[in-house]
Tab-separated table of C-alpha atoms and ligand atoms in Angstrom:
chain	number	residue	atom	x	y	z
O	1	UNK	CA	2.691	-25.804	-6.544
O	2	UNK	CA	0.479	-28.889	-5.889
O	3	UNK	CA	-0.498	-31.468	-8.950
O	4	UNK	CA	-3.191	-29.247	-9.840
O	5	UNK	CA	-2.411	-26.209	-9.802
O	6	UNK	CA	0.524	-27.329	-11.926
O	7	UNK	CA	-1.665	-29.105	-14.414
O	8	UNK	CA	-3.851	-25.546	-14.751
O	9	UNK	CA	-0.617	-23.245	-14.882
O	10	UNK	CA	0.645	-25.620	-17.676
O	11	UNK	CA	-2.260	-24.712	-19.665
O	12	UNK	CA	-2.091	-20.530	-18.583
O	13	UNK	CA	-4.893	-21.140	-16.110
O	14	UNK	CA	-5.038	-19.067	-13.047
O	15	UNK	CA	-5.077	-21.077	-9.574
O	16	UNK	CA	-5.179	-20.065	-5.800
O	17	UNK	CA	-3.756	-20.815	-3.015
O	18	UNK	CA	-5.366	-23.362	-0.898
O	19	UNK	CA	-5.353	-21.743	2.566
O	20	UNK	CA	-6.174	-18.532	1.527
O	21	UNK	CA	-7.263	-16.336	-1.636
O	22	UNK	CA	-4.387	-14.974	-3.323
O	23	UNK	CA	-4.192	-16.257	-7.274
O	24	UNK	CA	-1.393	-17.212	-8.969
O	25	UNK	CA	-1.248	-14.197	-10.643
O	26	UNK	CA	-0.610	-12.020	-7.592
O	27	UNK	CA	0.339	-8.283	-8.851
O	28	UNK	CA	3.667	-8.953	-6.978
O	29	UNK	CA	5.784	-12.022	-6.291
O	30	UNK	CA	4.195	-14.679	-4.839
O	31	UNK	CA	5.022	-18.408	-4.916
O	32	UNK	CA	3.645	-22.048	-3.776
O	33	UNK	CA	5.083	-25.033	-2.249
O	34	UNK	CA	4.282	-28.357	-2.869
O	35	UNK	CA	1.368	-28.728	-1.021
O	36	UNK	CA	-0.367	-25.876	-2.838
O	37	UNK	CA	0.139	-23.308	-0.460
O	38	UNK	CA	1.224	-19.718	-0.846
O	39	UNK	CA	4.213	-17.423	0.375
O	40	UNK	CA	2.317	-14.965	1.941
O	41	UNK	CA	0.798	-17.860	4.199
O	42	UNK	CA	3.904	-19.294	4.634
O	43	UNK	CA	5.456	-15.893	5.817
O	44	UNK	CA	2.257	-14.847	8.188
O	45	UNK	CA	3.033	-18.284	10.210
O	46	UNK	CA	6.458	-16.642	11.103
O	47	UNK	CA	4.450	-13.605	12.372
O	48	UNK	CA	1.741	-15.812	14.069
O	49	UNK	CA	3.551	-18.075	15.456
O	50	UNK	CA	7.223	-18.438	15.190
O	51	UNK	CA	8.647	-15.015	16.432
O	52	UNK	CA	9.421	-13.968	20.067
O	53	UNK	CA	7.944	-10.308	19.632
O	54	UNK	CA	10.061	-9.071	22.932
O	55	UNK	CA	12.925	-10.865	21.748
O	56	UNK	CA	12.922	-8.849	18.570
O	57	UNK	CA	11.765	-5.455	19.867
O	58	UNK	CA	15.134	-5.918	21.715
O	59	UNK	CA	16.747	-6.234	18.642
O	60	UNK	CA	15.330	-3.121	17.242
O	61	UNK	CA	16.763	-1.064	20.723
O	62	UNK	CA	20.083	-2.324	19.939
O	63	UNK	CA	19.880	-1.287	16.204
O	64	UNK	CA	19.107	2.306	17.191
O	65	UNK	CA	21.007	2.652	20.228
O	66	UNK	CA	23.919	4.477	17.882
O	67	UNK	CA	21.412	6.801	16.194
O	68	UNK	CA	19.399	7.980	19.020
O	69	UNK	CA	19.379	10.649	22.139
O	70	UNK	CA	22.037	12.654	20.805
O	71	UNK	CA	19.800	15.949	22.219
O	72	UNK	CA	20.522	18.062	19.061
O	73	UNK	CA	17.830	17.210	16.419
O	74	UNK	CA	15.365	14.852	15.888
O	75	UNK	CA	15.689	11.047	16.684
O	76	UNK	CA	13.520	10.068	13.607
O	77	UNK	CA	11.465	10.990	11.434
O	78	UNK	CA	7.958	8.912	10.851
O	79	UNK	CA	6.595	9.012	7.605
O	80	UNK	CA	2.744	9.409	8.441
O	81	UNK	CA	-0.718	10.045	6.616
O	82	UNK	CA	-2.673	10.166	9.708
O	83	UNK	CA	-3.858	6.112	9.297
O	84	UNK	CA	-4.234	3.767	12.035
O	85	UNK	CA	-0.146	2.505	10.966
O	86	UNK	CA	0.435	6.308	11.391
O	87	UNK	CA	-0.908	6.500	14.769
O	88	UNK	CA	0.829	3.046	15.495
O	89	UNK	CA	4.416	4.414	14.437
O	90	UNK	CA	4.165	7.370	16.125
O	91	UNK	CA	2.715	5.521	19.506
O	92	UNK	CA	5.794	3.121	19.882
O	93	UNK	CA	8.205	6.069	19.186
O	94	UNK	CA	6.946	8.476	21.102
O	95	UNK	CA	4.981	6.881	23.840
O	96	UNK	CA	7.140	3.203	24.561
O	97	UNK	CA	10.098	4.504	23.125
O	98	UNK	CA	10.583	8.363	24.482
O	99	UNK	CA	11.889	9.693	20.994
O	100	UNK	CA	11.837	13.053	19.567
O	101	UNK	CA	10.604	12.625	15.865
O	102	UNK	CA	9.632	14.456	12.934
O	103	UNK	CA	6.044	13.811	10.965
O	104	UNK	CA	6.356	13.992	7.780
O	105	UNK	CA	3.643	13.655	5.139
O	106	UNK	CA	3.050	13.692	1.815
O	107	UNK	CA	-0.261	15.086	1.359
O	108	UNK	CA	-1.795	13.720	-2.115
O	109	UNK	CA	-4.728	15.885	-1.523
O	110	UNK	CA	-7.829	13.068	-1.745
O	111	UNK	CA	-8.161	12.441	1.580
O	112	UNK	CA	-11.720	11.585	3.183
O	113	UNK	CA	-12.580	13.767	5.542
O	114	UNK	CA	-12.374	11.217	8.417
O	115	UNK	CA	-8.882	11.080	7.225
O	116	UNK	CA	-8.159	14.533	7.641
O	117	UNK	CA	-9.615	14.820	11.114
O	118	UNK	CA	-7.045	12.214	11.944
O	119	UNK	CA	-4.102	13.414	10.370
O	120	UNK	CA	-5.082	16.821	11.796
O	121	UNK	CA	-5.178	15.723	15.781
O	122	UNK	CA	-1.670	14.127	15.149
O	123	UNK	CA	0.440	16.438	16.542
O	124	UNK	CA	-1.768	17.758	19.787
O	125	UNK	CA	-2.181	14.210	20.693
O	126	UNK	CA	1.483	12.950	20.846
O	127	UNK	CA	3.389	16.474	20.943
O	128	UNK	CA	4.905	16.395	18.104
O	129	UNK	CA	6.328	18.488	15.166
O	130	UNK	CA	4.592	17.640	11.915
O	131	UNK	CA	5.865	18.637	8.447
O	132	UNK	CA	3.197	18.390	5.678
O	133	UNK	CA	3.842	19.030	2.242
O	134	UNK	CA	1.053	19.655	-0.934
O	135	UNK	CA	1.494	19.689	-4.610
O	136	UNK	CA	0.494	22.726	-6.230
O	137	UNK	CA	-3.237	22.427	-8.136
O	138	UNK	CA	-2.287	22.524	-11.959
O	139	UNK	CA	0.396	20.192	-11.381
O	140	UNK	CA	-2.061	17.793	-9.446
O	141	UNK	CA	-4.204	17.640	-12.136
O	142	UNK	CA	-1.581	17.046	-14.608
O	143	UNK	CA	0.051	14.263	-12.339
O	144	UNK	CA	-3.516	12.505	-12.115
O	145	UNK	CA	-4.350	12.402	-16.001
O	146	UNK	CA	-0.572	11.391	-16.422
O	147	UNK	CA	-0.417	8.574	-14.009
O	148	UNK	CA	-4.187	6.844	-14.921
O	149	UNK	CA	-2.959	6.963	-18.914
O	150	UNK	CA	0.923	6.158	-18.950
O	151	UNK	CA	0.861	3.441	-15.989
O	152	UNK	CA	-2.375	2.869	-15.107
O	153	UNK	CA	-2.650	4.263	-11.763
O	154	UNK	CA	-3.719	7.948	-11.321
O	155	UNK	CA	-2.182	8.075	-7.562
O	156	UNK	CA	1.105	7.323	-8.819
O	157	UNK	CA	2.022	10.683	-7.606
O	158	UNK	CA	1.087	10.081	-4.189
O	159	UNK	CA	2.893	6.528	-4.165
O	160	UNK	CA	5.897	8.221	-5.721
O	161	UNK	CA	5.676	11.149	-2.881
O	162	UNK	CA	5.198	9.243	-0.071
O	163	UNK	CA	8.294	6.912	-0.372
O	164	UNK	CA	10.623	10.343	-1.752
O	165	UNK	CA	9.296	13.002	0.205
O	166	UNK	CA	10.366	12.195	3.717
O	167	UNK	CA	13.467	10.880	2.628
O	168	UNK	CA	14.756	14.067	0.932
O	169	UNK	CA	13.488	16.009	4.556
O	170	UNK	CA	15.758	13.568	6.393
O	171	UNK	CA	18.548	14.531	3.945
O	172	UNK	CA	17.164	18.257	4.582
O	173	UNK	CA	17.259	17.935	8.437
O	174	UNK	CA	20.219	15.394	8.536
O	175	UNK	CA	18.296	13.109	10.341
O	176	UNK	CA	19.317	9.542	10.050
O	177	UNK	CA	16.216	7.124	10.796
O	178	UNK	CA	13.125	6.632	9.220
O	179	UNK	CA	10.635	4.562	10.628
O	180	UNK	CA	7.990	2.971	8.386
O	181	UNK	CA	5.055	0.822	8.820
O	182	UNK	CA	4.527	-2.287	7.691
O	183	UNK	CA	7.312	-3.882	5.224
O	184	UNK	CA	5.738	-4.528	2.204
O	185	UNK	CA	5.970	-7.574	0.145
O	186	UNK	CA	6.002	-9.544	3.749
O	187	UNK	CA	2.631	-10.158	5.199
O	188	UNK	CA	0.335	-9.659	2.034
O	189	UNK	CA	2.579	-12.184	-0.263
O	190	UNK	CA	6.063	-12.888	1.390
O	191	UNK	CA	8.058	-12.158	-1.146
O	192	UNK	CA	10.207	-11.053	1.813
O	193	UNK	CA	10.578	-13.359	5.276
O	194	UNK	CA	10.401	-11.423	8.496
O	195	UNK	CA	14.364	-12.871	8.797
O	196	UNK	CA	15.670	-10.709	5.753
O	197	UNK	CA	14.798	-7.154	7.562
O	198	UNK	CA	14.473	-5.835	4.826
O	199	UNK	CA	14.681	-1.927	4.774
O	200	UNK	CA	13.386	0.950	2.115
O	201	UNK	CA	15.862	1.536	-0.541
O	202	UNK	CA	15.402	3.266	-3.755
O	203	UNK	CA	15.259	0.310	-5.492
O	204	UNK	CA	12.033	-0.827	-3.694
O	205	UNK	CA	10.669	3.255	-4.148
O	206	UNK	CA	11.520	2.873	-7.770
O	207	UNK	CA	10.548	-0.478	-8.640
O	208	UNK	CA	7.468	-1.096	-6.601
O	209	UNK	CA	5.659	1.881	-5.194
O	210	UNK	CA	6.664	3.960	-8.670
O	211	UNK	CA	5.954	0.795	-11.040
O	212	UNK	CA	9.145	1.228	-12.702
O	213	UNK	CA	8.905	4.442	-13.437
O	214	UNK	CA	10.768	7.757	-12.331
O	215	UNK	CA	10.354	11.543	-12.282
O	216	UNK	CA	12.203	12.050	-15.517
O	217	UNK	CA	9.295	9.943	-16.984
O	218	UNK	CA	6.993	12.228	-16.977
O	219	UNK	CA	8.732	15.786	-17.790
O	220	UNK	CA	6.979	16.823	-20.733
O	221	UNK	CA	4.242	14.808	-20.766
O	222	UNK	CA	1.367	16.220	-20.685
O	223	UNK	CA	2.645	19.655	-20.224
O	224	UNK	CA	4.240	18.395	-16.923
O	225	UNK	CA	7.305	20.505	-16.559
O	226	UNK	CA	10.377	19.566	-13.763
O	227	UNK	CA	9.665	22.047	-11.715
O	228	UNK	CA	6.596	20.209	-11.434
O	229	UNK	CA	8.017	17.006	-9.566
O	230	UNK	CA	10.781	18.839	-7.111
O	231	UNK	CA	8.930	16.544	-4.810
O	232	UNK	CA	9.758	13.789	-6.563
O	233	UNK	CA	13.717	13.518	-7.010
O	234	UNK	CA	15.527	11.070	-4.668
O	235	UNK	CA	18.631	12.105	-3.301
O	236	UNK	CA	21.759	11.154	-4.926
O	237	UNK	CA	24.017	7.525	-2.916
O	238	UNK	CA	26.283	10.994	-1.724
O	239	UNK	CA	23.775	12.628	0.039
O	240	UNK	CA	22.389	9.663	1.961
O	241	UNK	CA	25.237	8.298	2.425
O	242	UNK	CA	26.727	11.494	4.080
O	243	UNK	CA	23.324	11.593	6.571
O	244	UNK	CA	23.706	8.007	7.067
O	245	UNK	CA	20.058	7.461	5.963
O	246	UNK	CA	18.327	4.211	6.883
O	247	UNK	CA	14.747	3.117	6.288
O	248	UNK	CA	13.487	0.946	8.729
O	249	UNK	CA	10.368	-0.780	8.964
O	250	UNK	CA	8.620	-1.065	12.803
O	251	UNK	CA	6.394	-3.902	11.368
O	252	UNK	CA	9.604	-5.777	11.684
O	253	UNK	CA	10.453	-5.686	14.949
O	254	UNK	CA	6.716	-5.547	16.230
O	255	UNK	CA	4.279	-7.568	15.754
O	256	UNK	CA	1.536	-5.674	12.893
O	257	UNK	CA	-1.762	-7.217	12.865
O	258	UNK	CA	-3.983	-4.524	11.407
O	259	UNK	CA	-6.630	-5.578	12.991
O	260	UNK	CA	-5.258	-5.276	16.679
O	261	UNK	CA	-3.745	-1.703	15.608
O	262	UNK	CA	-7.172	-0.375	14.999
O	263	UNK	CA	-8.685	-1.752	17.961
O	264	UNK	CA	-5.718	-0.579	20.204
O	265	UNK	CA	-5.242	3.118	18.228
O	266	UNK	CA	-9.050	3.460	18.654
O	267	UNK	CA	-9.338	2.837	21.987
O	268	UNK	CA	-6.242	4.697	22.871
O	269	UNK	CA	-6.640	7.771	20.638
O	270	UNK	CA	-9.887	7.814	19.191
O	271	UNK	CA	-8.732	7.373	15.879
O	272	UNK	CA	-11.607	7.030	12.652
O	273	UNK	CA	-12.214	4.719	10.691
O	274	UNK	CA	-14.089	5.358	7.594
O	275	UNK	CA	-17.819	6.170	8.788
O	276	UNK	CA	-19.426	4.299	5.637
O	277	UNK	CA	-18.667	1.148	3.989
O	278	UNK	CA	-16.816	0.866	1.416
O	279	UNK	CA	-17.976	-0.754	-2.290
O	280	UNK	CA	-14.964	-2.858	-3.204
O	281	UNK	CA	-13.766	-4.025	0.439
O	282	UNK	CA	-15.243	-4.906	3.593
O	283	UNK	CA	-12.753	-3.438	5.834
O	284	UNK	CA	-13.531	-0.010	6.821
O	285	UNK	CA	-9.749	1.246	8.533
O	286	UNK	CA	-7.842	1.131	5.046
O	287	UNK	CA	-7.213	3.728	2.568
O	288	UNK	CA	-9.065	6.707	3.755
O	289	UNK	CA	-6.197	8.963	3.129
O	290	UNK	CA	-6.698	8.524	-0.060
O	291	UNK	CA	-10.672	8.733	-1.242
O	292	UNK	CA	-9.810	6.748	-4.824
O	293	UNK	CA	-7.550	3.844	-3.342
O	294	UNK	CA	-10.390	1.519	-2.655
O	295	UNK	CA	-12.375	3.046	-5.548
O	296	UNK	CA	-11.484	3.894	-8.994
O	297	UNK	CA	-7.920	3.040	-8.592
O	298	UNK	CA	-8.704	-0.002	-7.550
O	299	UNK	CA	-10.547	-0.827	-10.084
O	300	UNK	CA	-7.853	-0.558	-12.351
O	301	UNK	CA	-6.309	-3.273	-10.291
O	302	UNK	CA	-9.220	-5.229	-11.651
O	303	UNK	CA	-8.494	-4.668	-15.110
O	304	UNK	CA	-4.669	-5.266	-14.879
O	305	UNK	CA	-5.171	-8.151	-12.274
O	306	UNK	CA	-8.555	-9.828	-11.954
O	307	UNK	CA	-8.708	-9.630	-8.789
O	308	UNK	CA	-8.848	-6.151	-6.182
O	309	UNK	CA	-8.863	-5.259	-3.065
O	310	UNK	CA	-10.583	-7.466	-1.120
O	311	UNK	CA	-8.485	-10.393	-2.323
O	312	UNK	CA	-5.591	-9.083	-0.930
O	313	UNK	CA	-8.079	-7.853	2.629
O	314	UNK	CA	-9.513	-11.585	2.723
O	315	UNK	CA	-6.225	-13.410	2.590
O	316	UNK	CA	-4.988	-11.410	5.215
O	317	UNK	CA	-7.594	-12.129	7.493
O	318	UNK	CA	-7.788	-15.910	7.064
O	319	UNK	CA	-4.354	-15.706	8.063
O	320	UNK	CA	-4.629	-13.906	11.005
O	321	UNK	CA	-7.780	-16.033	11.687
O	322	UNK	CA	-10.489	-13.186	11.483
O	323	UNK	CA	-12.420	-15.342	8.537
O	324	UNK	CA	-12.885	-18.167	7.215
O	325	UNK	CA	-12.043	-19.239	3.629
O	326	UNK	CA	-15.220	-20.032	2.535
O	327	UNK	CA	-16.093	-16.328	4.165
O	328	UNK	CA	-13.553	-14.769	2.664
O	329	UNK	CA	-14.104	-16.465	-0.999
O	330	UNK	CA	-17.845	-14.750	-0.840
O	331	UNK	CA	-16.204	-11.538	0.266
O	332	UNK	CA	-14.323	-11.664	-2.641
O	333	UNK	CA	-17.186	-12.548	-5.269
O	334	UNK	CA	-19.719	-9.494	-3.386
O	335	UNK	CA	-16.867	-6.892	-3.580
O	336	UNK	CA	-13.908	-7.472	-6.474
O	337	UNK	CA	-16.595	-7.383	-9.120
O	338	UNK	CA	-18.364	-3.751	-7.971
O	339	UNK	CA	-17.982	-0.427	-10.252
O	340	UNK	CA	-16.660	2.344	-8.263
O	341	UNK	CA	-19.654	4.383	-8.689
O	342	UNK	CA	-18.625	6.048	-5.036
O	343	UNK	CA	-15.624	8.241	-5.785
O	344	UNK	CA	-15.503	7.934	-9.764
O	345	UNK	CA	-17.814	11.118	-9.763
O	346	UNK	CA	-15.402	13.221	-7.767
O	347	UNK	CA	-12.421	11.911	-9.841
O	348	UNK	CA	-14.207	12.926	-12.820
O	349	UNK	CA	-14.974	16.483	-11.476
O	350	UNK	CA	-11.221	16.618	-10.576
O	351	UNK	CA	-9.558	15.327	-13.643
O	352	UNK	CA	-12.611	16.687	-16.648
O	353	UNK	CA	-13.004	13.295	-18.256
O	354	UNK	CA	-16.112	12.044	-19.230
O	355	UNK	CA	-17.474	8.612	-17.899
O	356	UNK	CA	-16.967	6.948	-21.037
O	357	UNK	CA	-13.280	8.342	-21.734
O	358	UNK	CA	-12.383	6.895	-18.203
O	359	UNK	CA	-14.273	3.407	-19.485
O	360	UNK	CA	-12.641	3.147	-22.648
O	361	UNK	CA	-8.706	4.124	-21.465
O	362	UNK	CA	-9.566	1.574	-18.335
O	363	UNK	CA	-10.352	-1.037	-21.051
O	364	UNK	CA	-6.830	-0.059	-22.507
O	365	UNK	CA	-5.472	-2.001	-19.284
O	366	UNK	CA	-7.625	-4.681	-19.369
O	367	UNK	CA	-5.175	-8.427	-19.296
O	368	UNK	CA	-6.277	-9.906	-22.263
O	369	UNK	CA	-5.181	-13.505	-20.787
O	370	UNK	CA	-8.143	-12.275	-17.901
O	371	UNK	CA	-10.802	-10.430	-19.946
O	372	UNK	CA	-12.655	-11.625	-23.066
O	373	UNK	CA	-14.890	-9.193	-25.096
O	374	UNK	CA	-18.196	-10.810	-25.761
O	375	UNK	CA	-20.482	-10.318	-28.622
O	376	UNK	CA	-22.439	-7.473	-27.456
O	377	UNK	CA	-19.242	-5.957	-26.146
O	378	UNK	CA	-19.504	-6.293	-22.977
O	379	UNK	CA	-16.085	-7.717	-20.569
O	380	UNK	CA	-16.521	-10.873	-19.073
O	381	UNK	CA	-13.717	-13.380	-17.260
O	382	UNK	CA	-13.701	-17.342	-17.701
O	383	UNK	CA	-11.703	-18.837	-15.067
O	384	UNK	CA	-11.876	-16.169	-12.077
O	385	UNK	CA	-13.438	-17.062	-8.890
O	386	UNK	CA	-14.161	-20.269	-10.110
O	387	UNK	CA	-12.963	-21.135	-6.493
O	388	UNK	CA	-13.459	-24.933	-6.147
O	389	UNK	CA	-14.159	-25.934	-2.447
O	390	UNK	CA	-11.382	-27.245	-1.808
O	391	UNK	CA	-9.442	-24.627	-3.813
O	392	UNK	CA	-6.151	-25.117	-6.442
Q	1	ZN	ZN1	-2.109	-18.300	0.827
């Protein structure tokens, strides 16, 4: 970190990054160098402008050479939930690649209906076989109210489904290869460098998407049963090791600007975006598979963090070059701040808490270091967005 930013994180200040908009309390890792700036910046020039694209799609033909065209089964199987990554997977593999996969989704059951339209016209439009699986009702609701008060996010379900599911059907199917999206922890706040390829273990399922919790959490809490989360149980090291299971992410052999994905998936498949703006982001192509993402979940992100969404949008666009800083700083002020008034009615129908129960358990997560209580009780926050122009 720079002078600055050093002097305010010696007295438990928050800073920023100076190219972008990520703080120093990022939700994941995230460092700066010397001159202030931040990993994920750091990590996005590799993507911009260090890596020979055709250079490493040829290293990705040579990886998969051993796995693929054997005639018998499926070459893959793409983890999908109909988004514009979805599409984008299952366009290389199909399309510039000639594979046979497998769709596989984990269907958490919130999606928008744009979303479902999508995810529907999958298989017609690239001939493909597409396995989706649901979670029964009563254990939905269970798996909701469980998630929003033991970790703090209500979708933990569907985070904890989408990175087990498919993996236990390529155990199922004894199919190898997974293909994933984008790696995560690269281009939002390069924890990771494009050069460690990393691929999707249990360790990242467990630790990240799952928060550091498991299944086994849960059984008996709040009458959730293990029958409940089948779903949810990763296979043993013997059984993926006897399948040979790999996960591998196609963001890191092509290049993934999401930006150019929706452009190209509209264009080429009339895929949807969301048809109204959202309240807590700008961006209209994330997230619709999942009504609450952007809304109330994210606005638990807020209590935890200080920051939501559109922090993480607006960095990723000054990177790529789409804004501005000083457009994406008043991005961030208009959007982090909103109530999700939009889809907090429909969560509450769902789930049968009142307004103020989900108020008062959201206030359970506020960060103390972030949120003070003022005299009349309501929140406020000293030291966020306090951007200067030429940012810490
Ligand atoms: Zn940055």
């Amino acid at each position: 970190m720079n002078k600055e930013q050093l002097k305010r994180y010696n007295t438990g200040k928050i800073f920023w990054c100076v190219k972008c908009v990520v703080p120093s309390n990022y939700a994941q890792g995230i460092e700066f160098d010397d001159s202030g700036v931040c990993s994920g910046c750091r990590v996005a020039k590799e993507h911009y402008e260090e890596i020979d694209w055709v250079e490493w799609k040829n290293k990705f033909l040579n990886l998969i050479k051993p796995y693929v065209g054997k005639g018998n089964n499926y070459d893959c199987i793409i983890p999908v939930s109909g988004g514009k990554d979805s599409y984008y997977q299952t366009h290389i593999v199909t399309k510039e690649l000639g594979l046979k996969p497998l769709l596989v989704t984990f269907h958490g059951d919130n999606y928008l209906p744009e979303a479902q339209m999508n995810l529907d016209r999958m298989k017609h439009l690239f001939n493909v076989d597409h396995h989706i699986f649901h979670v029964g009702k009563e254990a939905l609701l269970k798996l909701h109210r469980a998630g929003f008060e033991m970790t703090g996010d209500m979708t933990w379900y569907m985070h904890s489904g989408i990175f087990t599911y498919p993996v236990r059907v390529a155990v199922m199917m004894k199919v190898p290869l997974l293909f994933w999206g984008e790696p995560p922890g690269v281009n939002r706040n390069g924890m990771y460098s494009h050069y460690d390829f990393i691929e999707m273990t249990r360790k990242f399922r467990t630790e990240h998407a799952q928060r550091g919790f498991d299944w086994t959490d849960f059984v008996g809490k709040y009458n959730i049963k293990e029958n409940d989360m089948l779903w949810a149980k990763y296979p043993s090291d013997e059984e993926l090791d006897t399948v040979g299971v790999r996960g591998i992410y196609l963001g890191n052999y092509f290049r993934w600007e999401q930006h150019e994905i929706t452009k190209k998936m509209t264009e080429l498949y009339g895929w949807q975006p969301k048809k109204t703006p959202y309240q807590r982001t700008y961006r209209i192509f994330g997230g619709i598979d999942d009504m609450h993402e952007i809304g109330v979940h994210d606005w638990l992100k807020f209590m935890k963090f200080g920051y939501g969404r559109c922090t993480d949008d607006a960095s990723l666009d000054v990177r790529s070059g789409v804004l501005s800083r000083k457009e994406a700083i008043g991005l961030v002020k208009k959007h982090d701040p909103v109530y999700p008034s939009e889809d907090l009615g429909r969560w509450l129908d769902l789930t049968g808490y009142t307004k103020e129960e989900f108020d008062q358990i959201c206030d359970k997560w506020r960060n103390k270091k972030i949120w003070n209580k003022g005299s009349k009780g309501d929140w406020y926050k000293d030291n966020i967005w306090d951007f200067p122009e030429n940012s810490l």
